[in-house]
Coordinates of C-alpha atoms and ligand atoms in Angstrom, one line a residue:
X780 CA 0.0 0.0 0.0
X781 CA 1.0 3.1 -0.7
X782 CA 2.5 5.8 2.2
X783 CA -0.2 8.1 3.2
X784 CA 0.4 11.6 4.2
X785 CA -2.0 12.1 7.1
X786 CA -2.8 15.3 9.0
X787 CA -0.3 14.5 11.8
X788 CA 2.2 14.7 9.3
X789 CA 1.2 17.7 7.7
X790 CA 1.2 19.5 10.9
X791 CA 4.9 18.7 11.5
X792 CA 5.6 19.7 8.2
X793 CA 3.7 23.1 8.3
X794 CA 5.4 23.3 12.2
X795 CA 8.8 23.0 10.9
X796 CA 7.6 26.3 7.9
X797 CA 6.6 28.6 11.0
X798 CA 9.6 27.6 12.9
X799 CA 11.8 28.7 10.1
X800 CA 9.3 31.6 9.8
X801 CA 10.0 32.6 13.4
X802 CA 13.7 32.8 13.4
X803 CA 14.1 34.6 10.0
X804 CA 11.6 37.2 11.6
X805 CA 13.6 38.0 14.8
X806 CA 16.5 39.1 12.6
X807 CA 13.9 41.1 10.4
X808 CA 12.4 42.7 13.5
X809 CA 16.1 43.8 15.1
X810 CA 16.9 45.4 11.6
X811 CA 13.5 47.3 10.9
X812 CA 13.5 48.1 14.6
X813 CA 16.6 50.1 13.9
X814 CA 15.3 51.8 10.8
X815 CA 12.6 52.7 12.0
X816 CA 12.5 56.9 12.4
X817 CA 9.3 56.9 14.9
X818 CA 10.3 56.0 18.6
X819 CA 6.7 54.2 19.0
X820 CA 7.4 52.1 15.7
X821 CA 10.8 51.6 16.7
X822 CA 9.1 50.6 20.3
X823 CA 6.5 48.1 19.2
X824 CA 8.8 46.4 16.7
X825 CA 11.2 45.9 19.7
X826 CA 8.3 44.7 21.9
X827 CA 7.2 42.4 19.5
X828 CA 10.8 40.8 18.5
X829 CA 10.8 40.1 22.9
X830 CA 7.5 38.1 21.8
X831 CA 8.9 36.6 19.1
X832 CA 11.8 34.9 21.2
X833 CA 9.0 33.0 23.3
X834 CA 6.9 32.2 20.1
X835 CA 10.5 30.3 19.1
X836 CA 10.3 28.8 22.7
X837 CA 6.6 27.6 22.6
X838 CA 7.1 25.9 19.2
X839 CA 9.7 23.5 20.9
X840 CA 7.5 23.1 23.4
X841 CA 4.8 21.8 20.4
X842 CA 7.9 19.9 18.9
X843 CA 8.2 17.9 22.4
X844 CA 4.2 17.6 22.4
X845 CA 4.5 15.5 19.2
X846 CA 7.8 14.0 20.3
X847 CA 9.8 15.5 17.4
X848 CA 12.7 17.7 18.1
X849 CA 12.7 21.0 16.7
X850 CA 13.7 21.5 13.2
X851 CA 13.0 24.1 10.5
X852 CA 12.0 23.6 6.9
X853 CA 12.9 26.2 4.6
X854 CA 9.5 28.9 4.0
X855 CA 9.6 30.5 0.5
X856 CA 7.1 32.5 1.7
X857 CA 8.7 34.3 4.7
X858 CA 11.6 34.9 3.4
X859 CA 9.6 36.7 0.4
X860 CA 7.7 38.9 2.3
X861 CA 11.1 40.2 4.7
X862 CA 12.6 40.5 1.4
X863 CA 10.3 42.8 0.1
X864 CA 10.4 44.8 3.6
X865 CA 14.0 45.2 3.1
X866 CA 14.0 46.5 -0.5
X867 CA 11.6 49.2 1.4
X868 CA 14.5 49.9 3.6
X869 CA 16.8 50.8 0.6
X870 CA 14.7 52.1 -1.5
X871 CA 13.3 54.6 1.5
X872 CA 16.1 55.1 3.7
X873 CA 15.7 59.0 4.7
X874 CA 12.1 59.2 3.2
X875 CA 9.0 60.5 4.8
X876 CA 7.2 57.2 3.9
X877 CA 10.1 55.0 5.4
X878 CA 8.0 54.1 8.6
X879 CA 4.8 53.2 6.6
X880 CA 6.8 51.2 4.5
X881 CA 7.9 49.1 7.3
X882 CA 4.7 49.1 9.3
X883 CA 3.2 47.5 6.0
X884 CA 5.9 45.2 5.5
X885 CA 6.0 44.3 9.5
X886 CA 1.8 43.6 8.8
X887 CA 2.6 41.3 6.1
X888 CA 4.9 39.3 8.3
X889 CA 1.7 39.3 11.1
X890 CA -1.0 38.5 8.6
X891 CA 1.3 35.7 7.5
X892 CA 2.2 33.7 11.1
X893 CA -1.9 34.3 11.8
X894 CA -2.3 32.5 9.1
X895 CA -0.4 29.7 10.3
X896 CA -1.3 29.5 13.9
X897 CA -4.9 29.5 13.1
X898 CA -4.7 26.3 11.4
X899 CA -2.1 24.6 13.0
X900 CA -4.3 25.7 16.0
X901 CA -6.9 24.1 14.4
X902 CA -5.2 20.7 13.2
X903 CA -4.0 20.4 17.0
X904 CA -7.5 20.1 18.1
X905 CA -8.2 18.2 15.3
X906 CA -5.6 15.3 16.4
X907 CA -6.5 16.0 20.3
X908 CA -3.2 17.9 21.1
X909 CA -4.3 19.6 24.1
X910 CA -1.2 21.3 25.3
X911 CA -0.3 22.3 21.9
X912 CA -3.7 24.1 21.4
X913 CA -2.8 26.4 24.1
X914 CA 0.6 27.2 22.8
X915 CA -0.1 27.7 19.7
X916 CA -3.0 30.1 20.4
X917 CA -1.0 32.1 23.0
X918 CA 1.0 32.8 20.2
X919 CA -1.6 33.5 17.8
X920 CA -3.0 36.2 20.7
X921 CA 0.2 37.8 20.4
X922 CA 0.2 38.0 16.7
X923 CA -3.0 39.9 16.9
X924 CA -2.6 42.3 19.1
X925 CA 0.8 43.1 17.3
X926 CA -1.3 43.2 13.9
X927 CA -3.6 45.4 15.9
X928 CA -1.0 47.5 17.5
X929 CA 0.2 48.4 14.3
X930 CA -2.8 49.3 12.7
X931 CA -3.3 52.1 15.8
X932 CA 0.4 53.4 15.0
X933 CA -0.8 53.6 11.3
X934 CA -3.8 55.6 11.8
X935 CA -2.7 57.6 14.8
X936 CA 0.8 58.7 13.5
X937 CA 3.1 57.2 11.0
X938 CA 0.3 57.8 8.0
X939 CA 0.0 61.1 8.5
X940 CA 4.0 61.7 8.2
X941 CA 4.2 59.4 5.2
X942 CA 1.6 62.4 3.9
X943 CA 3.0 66.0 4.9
X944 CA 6.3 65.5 3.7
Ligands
FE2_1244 FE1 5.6 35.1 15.9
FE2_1245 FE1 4.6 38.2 14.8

């Protein structure tokens, strides 16, 4: 009979993608931290890369809950989307718009991991891992309110300077 690919597998697989995902990020978030010109992007972009270490942690926690240890699989996708938020950093280093450029490229990277959280969230419960359901949607919670804190730095400041320049 022919190997099967169940869901079990496929969340490992798609675990080992957002681990990858995770540790290409905290880099991304160090270096768009310092690029940023506003001190409350700058600020939340630190904040969030303190998050991002325990995200890291709580996925080798899920690793242990499925008896794997923790390895990354390379995630075209991640590394597309920082890619594209450093090409905003050379191509609007000293600009007005810098800071909306990053903010955008920073809620790429959010919309992305909620992406994955939500259905590996899902699949957990699906295949009755308990423990890893909470993990995973701490993290998720986190990747949220980031996405959400962002949106308020948007609207309350960084838009407008992008604008009266
Ligand atoms: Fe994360
Ligand atoms: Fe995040």
């Amino acid at each position: 009979m022919a190997h099967e690919k169940t869901l079990s597998e496929l969340f490992h697989d798609t675990l080992k993608d957002i681990y990858f995902a995770e540790k290409k990020i905290l880099g991304a978030l160090s270096k768009m931290a310092k690029a940023a010109q506003s001190e409350e992007l700058r600020a939340a972009f630190e904040h969030h890369e303190q998050e991002t270490e325990e995200h890291v942690t709580r996925l080798e926690q899920v690793f242990g809950e499925i008896d794997q240890s923790p390895r990354g699989k390379t995630c075209e996708a991640i590394l597309g989307i920082i890619e594209e938020g450093q090409e905003i950093m050379k191509e609007y280093k000293g600009k007005p718009a810098l800071d909306a450029g990053l903010l955008a490229a920073a809620q790429a990277v959010e919309h992305y991991e909620m992406s994955r959280y939500g259905t590996l969230k899902t699949w957990a419960a699906e295949l009755g891992l308990d423990e890893a359901v909470k993990l995973l949607d701490a993290t998720l919670a986190e990747e949220k309110k980031a996405d959400e804190t962002l949106t308020k730095i948007a609207q309350e400041s960084v838009n407008q300077h992008a604008e009266a320049a």
